[in-house]
Coordinates of C-alpha atoms and ligand atoms in Angstrom, one line a residue:
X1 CA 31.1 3.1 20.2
X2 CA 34.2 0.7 20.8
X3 CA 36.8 1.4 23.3
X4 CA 39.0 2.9 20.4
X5 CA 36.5 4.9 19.0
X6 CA 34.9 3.4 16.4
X7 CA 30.9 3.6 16.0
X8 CA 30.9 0.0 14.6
X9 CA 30.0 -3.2 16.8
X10 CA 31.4 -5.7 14.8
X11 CA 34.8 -6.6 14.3
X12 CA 34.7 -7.2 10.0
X13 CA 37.7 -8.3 10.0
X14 CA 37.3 -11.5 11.2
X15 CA 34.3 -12.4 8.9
X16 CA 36.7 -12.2 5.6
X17 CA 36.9 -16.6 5.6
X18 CA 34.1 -16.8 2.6
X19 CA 36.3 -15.7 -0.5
X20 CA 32.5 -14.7 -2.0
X21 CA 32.7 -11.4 -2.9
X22 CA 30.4 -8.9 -0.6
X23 CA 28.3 -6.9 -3.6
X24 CA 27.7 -8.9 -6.6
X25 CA 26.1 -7.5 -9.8
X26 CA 25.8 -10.0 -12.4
X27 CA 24.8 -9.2 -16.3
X28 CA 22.6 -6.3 -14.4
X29 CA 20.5 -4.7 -17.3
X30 CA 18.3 -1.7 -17.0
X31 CA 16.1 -0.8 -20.0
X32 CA 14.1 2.7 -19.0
X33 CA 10.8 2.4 -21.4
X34 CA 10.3 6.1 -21.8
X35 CA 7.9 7.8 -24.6
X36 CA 10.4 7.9 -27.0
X37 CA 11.0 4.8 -26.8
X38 CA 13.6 2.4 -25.1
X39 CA 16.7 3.1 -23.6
X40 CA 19.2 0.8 -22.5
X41 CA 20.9 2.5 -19.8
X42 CA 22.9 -0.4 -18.2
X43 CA 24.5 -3.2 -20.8
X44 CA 24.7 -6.4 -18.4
X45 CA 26.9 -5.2 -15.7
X46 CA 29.1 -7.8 -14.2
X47 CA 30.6 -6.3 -10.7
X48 CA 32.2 -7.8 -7.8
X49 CA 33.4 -6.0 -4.5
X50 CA 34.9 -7.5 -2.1
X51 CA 34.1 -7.1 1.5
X52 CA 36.2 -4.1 3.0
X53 CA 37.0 -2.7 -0.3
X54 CA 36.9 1.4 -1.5
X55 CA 35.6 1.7 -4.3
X56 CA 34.8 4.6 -6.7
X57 CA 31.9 4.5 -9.5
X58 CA 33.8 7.0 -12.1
X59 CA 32.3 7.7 -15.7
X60 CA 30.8 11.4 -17.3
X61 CA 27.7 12.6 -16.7
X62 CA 24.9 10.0 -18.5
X63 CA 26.9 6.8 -18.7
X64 CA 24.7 4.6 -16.0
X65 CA 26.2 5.4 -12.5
X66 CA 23.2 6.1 -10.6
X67 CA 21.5 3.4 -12.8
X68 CA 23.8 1.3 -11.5
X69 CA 23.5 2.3 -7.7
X70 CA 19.8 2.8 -7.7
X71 CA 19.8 -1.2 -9.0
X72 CA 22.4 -2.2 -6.2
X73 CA 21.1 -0.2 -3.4
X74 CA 17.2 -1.7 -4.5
X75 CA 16.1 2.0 -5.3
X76 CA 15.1 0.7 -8.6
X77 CA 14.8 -3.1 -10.1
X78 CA 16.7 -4.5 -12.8
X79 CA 15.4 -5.2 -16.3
X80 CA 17.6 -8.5 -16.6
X81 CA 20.8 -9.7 -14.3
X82 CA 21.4 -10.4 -10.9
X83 CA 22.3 -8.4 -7.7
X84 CA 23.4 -10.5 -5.0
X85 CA 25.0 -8.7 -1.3
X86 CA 26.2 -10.2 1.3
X87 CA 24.5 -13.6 -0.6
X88 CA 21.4 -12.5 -0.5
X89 CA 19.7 -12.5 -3.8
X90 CA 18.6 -8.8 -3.9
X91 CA 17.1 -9.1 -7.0
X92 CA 14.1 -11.9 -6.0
X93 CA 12.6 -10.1 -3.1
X94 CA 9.9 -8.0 -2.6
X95 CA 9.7 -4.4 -1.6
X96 CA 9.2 -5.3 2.0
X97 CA 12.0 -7.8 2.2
X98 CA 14.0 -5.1 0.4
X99 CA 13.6 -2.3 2.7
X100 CA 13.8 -4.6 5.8
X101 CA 17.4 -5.6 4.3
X102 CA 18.6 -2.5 3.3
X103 CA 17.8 -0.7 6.7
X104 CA 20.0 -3.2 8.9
X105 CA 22.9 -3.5 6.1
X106 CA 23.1 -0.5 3.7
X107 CA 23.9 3.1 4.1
X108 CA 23.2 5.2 1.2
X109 CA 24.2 8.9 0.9
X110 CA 22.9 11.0 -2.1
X111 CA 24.5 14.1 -3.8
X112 CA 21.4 16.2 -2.3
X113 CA 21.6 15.0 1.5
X114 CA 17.8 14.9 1.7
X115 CA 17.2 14.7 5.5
X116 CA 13.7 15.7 6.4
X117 CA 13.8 19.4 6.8
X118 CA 11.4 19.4 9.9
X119 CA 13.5 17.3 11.8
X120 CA 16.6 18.0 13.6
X121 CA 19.9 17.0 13.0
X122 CA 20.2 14.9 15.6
X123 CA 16.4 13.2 15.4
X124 CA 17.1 12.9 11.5
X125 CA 20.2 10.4 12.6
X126 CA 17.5 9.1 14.5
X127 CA 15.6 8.1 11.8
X128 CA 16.6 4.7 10.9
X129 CA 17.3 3.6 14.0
X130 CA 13.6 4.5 14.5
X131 CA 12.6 2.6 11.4
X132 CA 14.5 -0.8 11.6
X133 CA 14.5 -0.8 15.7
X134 CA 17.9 -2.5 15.6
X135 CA 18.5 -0.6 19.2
X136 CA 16.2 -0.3 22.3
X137 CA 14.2 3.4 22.2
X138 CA 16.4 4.8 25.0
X139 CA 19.9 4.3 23.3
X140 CA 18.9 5.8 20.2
X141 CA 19.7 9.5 21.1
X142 CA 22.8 8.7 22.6
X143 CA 23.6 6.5 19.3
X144 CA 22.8 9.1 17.3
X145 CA 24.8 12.1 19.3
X146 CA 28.2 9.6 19.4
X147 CA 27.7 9.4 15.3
X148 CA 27.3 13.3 15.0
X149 CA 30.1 13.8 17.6
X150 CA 32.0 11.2 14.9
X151 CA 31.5 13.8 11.9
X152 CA 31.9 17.0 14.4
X153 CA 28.4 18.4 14.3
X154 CA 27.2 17.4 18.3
X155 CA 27.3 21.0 19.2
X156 CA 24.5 21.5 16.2
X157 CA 22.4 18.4 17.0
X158 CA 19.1 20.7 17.9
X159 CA 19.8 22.5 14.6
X160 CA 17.1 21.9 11.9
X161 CA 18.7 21.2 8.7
X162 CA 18.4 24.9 6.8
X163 CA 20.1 26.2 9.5
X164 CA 23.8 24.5 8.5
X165 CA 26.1 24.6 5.6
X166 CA 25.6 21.9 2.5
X167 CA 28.8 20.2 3.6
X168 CA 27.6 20.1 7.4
X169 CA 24.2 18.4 5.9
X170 CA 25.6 15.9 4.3
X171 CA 28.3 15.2 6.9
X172 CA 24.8 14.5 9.5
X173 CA 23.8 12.2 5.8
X174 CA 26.4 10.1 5.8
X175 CA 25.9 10.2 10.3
X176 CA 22.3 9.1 9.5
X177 CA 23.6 6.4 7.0
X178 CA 26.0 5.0 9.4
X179 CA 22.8 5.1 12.2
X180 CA 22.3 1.1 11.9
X181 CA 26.2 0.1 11.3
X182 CA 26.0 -0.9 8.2
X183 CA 29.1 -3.1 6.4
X184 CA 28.1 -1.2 3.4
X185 CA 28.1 2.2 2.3
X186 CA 27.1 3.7 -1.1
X187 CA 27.3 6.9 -2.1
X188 CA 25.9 8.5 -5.1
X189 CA 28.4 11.8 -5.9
X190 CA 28.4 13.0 -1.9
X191 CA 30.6 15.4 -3.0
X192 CA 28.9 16.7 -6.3
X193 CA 27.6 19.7 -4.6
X194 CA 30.1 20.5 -2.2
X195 CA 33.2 23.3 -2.8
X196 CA 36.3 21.4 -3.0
X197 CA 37.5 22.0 0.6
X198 CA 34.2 20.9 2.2
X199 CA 34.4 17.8 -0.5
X200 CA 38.1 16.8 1.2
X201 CA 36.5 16.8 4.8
X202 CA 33.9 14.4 3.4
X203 CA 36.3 12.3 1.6
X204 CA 38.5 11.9 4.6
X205 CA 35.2 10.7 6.8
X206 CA 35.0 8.0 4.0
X207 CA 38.4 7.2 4.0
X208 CA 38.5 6.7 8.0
X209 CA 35.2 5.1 7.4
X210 CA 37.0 2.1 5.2
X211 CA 40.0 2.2 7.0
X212 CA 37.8 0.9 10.0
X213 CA 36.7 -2.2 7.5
X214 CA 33.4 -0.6 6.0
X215 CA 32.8 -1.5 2.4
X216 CA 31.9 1.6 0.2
X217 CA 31.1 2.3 -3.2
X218 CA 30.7 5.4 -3.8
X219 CA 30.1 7.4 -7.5
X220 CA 32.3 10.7 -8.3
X221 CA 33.5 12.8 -10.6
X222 CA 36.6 13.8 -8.9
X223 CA 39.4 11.9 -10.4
X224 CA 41.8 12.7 -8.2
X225 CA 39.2 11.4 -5.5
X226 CA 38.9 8.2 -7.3
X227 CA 42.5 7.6 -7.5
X228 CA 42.7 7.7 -4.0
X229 CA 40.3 4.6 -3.4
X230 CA 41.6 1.2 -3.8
X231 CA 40.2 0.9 -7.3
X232 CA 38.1 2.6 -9.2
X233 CA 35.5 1.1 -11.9
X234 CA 34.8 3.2 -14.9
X235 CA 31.5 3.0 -16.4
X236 CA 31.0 4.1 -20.1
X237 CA 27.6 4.1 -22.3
X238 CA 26.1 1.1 -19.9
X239 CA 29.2 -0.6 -19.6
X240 CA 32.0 -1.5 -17.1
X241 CA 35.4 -0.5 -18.9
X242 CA 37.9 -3.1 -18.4
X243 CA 40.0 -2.1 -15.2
X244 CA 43.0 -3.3 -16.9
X245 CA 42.1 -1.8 -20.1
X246 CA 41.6 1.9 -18.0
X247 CA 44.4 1.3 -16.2
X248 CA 47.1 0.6 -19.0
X249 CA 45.5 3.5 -20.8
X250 CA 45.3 5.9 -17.9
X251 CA 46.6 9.0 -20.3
X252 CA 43.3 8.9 -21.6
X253 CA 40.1 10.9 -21.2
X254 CA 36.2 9.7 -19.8
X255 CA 35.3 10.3 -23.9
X256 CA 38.4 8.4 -25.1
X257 CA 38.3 5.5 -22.9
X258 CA 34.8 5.0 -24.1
X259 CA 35.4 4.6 -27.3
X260 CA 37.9 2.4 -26.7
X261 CA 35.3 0.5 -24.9
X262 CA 33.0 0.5 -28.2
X263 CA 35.7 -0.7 -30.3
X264 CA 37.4 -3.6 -28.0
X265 CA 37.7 -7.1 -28.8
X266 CA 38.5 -10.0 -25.9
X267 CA 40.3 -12.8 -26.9
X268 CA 41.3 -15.4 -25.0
X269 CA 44.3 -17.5 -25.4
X270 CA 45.8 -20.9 -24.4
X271 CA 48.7 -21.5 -22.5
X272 CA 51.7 -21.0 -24.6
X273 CA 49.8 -19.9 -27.8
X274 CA 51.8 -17.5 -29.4
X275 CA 49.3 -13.7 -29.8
X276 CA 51.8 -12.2 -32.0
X277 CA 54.7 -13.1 -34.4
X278 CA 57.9 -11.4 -34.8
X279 CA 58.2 -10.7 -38.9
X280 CA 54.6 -10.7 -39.5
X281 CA 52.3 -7.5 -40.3
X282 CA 50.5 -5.7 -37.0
X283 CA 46.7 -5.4 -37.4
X284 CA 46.1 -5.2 -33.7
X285 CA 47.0 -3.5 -30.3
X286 CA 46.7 -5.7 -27.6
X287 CA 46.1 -4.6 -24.0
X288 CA 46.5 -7.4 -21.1
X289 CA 43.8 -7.9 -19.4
X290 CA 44.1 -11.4 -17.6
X291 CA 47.4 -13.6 -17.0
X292 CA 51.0 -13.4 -18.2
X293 CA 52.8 -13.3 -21.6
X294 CA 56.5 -13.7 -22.5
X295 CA 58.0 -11.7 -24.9
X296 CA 61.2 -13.0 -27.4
X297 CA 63.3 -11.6 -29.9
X298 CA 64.1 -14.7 -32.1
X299 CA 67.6 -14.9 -33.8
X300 CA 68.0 -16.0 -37.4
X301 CA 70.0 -19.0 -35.7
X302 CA 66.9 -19.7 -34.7
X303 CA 67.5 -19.0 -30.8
X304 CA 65.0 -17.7 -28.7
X305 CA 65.7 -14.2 -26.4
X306 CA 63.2 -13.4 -23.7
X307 CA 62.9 -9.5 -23.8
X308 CA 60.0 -9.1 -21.1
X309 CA 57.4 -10.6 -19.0
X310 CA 54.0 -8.7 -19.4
X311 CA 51.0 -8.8 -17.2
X312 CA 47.4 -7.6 -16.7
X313 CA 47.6 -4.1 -16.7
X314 CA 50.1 -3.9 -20.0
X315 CA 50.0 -3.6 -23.4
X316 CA 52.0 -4.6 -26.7
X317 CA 51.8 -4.7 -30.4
X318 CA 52.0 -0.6 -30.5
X319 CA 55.1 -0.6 -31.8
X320 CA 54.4 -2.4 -35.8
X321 CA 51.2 -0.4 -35.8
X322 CA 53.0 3.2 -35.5
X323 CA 56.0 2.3 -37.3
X324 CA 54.3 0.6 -40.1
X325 CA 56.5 -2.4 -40.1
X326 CA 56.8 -6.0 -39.1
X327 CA 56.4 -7.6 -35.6
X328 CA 59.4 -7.1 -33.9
X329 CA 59.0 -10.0 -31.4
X330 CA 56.6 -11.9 -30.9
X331 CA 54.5 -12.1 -27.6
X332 CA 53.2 -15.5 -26.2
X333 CA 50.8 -16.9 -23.6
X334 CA 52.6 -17.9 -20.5
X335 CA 52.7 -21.8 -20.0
X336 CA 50.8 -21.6 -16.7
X337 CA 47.7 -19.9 -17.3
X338 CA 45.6 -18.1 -20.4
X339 CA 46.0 -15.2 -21.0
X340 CA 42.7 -12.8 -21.8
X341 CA 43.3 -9.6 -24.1
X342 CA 41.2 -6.8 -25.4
X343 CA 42.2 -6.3 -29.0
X344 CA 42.0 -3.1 -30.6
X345 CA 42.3 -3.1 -34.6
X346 CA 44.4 -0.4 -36.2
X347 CA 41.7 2.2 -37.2
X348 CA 40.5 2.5 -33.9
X349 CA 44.2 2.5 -32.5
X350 CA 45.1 5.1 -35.1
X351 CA 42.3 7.2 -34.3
X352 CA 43.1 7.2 -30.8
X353 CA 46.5 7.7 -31.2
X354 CA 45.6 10.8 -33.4
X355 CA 43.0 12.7 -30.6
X356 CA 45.4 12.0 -28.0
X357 CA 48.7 13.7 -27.5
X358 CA 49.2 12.6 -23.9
X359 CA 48.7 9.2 -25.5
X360 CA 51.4 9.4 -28.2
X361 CA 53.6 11.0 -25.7
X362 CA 53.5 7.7 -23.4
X363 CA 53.4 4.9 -26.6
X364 CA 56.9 7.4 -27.3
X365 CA 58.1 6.6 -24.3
X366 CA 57.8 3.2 -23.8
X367 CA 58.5 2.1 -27.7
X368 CA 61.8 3.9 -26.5
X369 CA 61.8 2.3 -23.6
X370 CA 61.5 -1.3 -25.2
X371 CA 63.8 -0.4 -28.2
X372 CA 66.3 0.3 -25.6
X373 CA 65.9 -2.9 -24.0
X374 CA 65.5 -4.7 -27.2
X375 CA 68.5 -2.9 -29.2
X376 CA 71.2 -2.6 -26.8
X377 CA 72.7 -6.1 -25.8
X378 CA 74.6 -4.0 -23.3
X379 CA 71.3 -3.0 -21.0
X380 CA 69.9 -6.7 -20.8
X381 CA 70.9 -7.8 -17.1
X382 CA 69.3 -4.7 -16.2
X383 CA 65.9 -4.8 -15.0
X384 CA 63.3 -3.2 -16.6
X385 CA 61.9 -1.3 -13.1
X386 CA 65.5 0.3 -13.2
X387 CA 66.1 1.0 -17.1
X388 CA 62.5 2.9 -16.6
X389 CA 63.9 5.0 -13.8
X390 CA 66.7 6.3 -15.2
X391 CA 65.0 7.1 -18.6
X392 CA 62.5 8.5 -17.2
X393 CA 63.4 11.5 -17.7
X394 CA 65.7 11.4 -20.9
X395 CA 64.6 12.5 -24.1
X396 CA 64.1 11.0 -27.2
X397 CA 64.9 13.3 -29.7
X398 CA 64.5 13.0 -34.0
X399 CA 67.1 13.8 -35.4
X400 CA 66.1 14.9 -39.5
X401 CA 68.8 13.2 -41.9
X402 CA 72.5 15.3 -42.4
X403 CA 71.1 17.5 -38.8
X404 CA 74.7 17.7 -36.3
X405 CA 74.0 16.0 -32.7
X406 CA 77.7 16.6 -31.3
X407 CA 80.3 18.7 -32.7
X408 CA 83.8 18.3 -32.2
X409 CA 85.8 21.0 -29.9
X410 CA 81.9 21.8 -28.3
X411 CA 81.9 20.9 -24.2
X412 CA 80.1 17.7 -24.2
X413 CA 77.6 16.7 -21.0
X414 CA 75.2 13.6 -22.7
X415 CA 75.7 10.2 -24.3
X416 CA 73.7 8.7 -26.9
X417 CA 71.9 5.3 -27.7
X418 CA 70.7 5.1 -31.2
X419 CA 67.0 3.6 -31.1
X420 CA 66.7 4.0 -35.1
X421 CA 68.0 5.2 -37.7
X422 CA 72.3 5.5 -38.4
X423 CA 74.5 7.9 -37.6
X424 CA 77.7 9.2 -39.2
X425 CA 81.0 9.7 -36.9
X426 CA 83.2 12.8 -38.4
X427 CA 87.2 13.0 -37.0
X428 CA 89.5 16.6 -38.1
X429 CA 92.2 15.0 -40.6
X430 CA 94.7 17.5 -41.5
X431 CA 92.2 19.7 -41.3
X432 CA 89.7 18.1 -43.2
X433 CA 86.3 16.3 -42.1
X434 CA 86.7 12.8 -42.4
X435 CA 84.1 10.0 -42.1
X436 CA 85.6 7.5 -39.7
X437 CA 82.4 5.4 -38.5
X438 CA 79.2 4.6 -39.5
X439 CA 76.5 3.6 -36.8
X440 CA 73.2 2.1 -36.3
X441 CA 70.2 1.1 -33.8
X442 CA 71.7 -0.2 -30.7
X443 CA 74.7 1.7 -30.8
X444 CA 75.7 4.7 -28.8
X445 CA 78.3 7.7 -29.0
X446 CA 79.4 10.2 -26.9
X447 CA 81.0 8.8 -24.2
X448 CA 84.8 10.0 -25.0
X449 CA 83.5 13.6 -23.4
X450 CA 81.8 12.1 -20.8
X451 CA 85.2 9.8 -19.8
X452 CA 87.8 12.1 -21.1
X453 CA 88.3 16.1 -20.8
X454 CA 84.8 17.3 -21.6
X455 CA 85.6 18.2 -25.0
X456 CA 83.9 16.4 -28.4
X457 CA 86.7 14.6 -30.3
X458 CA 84.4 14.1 -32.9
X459 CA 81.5 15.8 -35.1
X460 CA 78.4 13.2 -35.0
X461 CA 75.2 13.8 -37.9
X462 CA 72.9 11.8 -38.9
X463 CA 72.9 9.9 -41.5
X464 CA 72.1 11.2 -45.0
X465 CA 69.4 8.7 -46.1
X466 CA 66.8 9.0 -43.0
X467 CA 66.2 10.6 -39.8
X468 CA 67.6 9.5 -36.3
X469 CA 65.8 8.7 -32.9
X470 CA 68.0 8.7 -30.0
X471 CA 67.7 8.5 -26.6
X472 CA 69.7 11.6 -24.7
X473 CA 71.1 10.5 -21.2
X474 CA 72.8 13.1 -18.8
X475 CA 76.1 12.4 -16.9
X476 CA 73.9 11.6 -13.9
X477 CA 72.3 8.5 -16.0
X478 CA 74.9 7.6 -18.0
X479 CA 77.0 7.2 -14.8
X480 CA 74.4 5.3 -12.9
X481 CA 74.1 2.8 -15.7
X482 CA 77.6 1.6 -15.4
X483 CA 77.9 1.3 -12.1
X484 CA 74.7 -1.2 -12.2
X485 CA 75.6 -3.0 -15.2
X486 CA 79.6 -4.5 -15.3
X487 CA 78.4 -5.2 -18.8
X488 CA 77.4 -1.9 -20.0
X489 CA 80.5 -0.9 -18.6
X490 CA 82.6 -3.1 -20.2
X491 CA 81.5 -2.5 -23.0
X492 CA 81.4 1.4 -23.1
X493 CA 84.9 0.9 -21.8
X494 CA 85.8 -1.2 -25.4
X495 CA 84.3 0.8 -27.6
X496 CA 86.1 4.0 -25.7
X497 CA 89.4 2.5 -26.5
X498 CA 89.0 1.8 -29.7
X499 CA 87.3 4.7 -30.5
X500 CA 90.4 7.0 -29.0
X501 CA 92.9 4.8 -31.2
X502 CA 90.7 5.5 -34.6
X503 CA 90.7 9.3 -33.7
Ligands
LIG1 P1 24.9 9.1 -14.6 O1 24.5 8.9 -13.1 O2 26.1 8.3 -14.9 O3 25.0 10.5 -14.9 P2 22.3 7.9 -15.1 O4 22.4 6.5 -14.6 O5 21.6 8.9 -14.3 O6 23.8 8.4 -15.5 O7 21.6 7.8 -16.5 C1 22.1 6.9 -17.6 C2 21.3 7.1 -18.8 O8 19.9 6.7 -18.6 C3 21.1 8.6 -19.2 O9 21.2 8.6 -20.6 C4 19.8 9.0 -18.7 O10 19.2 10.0 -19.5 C5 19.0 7.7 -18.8 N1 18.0 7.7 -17.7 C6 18.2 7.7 -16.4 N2 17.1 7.6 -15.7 C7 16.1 7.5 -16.6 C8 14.7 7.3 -16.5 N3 14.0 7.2 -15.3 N4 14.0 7.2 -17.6 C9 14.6 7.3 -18.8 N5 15.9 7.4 -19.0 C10 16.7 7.5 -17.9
LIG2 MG1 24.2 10.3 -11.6

């Protein structure tokens, strides 16, 4: 144990110069040959894990996990592929060489602690140290007491293991894992049969565990556990499931993402290649999944408006696909890198879009969110980041054609923008209705109130032919908006006063 606590004798830190990344699983493939015939359990695997790094194995039940980490941690041998740790070619050598390896460098910790029942706690931390005689016989006690006083069971060290609780047995696993101070830890659901409070107490020993520089990889089906690694990599049907591709799509369930994983595309292109074209048709939805791409609205003067910068993580091309119309910009490689994309054609998108609500809900949100930034010349010098925030929690609301949004003489406490659709703008003449304005995507309304004496000077509906989407801002928002843009301002200013003289 180091002077500040820690049951580790080297300093991993300092070893981080080779830029080679610790664990290493390259096209792994495990076909199990079973009576029925074979199974392909692991589809060429590609991994990397840097040294240092917490990460979660996260997939359902019978996707490849434990395939994955029996293959890693030497348990079991690949069919096809590579597993390199450390830079040692795992995969070439024997059993002996194997187990000789494994004992001085890996720590594994299984979902059914398995410490030898006849041993006690304290002798079963032992163990190891027993095996790979890494320390002299008469430290090994004391080794193994320090690592039990670590995960708080010293006081039960002469206990055998039936006579503790499942979390206190696998909190002396993951002591007897640590026995030989392994730089890597891998963990096959450590929580899987543990109640949720006892699964916290082992999550935290992890998390301490990689805060003091171990690498771990460990399998679970607690998303909320995963989430609070530093990545997590999803495995679905013998596959690794892009982490850009689960990250941009997040909304989405195990079963979902999986499908999206059978129905992906990558496509790579060059620097400054254009991957879609405003005015054509949309076959595709395109998540990001590698470099940057520019986004432009071009003007029929032929001028060029950046819109957005995208980046791995991101996606586009939602928008034609759900509206059923042309591109609306068009999207292009960055000149400074490629950019790689996993394409997903329309069916697949459509069916997607259909099973998942949360889904629709978020492509609602940021179409709304982009026809904002992409409709209102008024938002452009403000950031994306900020436009985000303050719509974050404003409505979009469909408006069906002839339906009233404001009526005159009504308190008024919201402004509009108009994302599609029109609007029509009623004033009282002589007591009569009268149309006075007529307005479309881009626009807003409802800022008279807002500026004046609260009350509506005017009735607003939409427009006969076609249903409205607008985007509903409180006073909060709609205040905070002009203050950070002068131009929004301005022009909400303009369009006031003219709006007051026509009334
Ligand atoms: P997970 O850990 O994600 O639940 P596994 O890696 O245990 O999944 O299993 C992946 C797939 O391989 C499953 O369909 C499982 O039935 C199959 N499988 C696992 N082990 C064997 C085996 N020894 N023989 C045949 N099939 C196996
Ligand atoms: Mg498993």
């Amino acid at each position: 144990m180091t002077s500040d606590g820690r049951v580790s004798q080297v300093q991993r830190t300092s070893e981080g110069a080779s830029h080679r990344p610790y664990v290493e699983a390259r096209r792994l493939t495990k076909v199990y040959r079973t009576p029925a015939g074979e199974f392909t359990a692991l589809k060429g695997i590609d991994l990397q894990v840097q040294r240092g790094e917490f990460v979660a194995v996260i997939g359902k039940s019978g996707s490849g996990k434990s395939t994955l980490i029996n293959l890693l941690t030497g348990i079991d041998r690949p069919t096809a592929g590579e597993v390199i740790i450390g830079g040692e070619p795992l995969h070439t050598y024997d059993e002996e060489q194997l187990a000789a390896w494994r004992g001085r460098n890996m720590g594994i910790v299984f979902q059914f602690f398995q410490l030898l029942p006849t041993l006690t706690l304290v002798e079963n931390v032992m163990l190891p140290m027993d095996i790979n005689r890494l320390y002299p016989p008469a430290e090994r006690r004391e080794r193994a007491m320090l690592l039990l006083e670590m995960v708080e069971l010293a006081e039960q060290a002469g206990k055998r293991p039936s006579q503790v609780s499942g979390g206190q047995q696998q909190r002396v696993a993951i002591a007897r894992a640590l026995a030989n101070d392994p730089g890597l830890l891998i963990a096959d659901e450590p929580t899987g049969n543990l109640d949720s409070a006892t699964a916290e107490s082992i999550f935290g020993l992890f998390a301490r565990l990689a805060a003091e520089g171990t690498t771990i990889l460990m399998v679970t089906h607690d998303e909320t556990l995963a989430a609070r690694t530093h990545r997590a990599v999803m495995i679905a049907d013998g596959e690794v499931v892009n982490e850009h591709v689960s990250r941009a799509l997040w909304v989405l369930n195990y079963d979902q993402l999986a499908e999206v994983q059978r129905h992906v595309t990558p496509i790579t292109y060059a620097p400054g290649s254009v991957i879609i074209r405003q005015g054509e048709m949309g076959e595709h939805f395109y998540i990001l999944t590698g470099g940057r791409a520019d986004v432009f609205v071009e003007h029929p003067d032929g001028h060029e408006m950046p819109v957005d910068h995208l980046r791995a993580g991101q996606y586009f091309g939602e928008m034609a696909l759900i509206g059923r119309q042309a591109r609306r910009a068009t999207v292009r490689a960055a000149d400074d890198g490629p950019v790689e994309v996993a394409a997903l054609d329309r069916a697949a998108f459509n069916a997607l879009v259909e099973a998942s609500p949360g889904l629709r809900h978020e492509l609602q949100r940021v179409i709304s969110l982009r026809q904002l930034q992409s409709e209102v010349d008024a938002l452009q010098d403000v950031d994306r980041a900020t436009l985000q925030r303050l719509t974050a929690d404003a409505p979009t609301r469909l408006i069906a054609p002839g339906e009233t949004i404001i009526r005159r003489g009504e308190l008024g406490e919201t402004f509009y923008f108009i994302l599609e659709g029109a609007v029509e703008v009623f004033a009282g003449r002589n007591g009569q209705e009268a149309l006075i304005d007529r307005l479309g995507p881009g626009a807003h309304f409802g800022e008279l109130a807002l500026l004046g004496n609260r009350r509506r000077v005017a009735t607003v509906r939409a427009a006969g032919d076609g249903p409205a989407r607008l985007i509903e801002l409180d006073e909060t928002a709609f205040a905070q908006l002009r203050q950070l843009s002068a131009r929004f301002a301005g022009q909400v200013e303009q369009t006031a006063a003219e709006r007051q003289a026509r009334i």
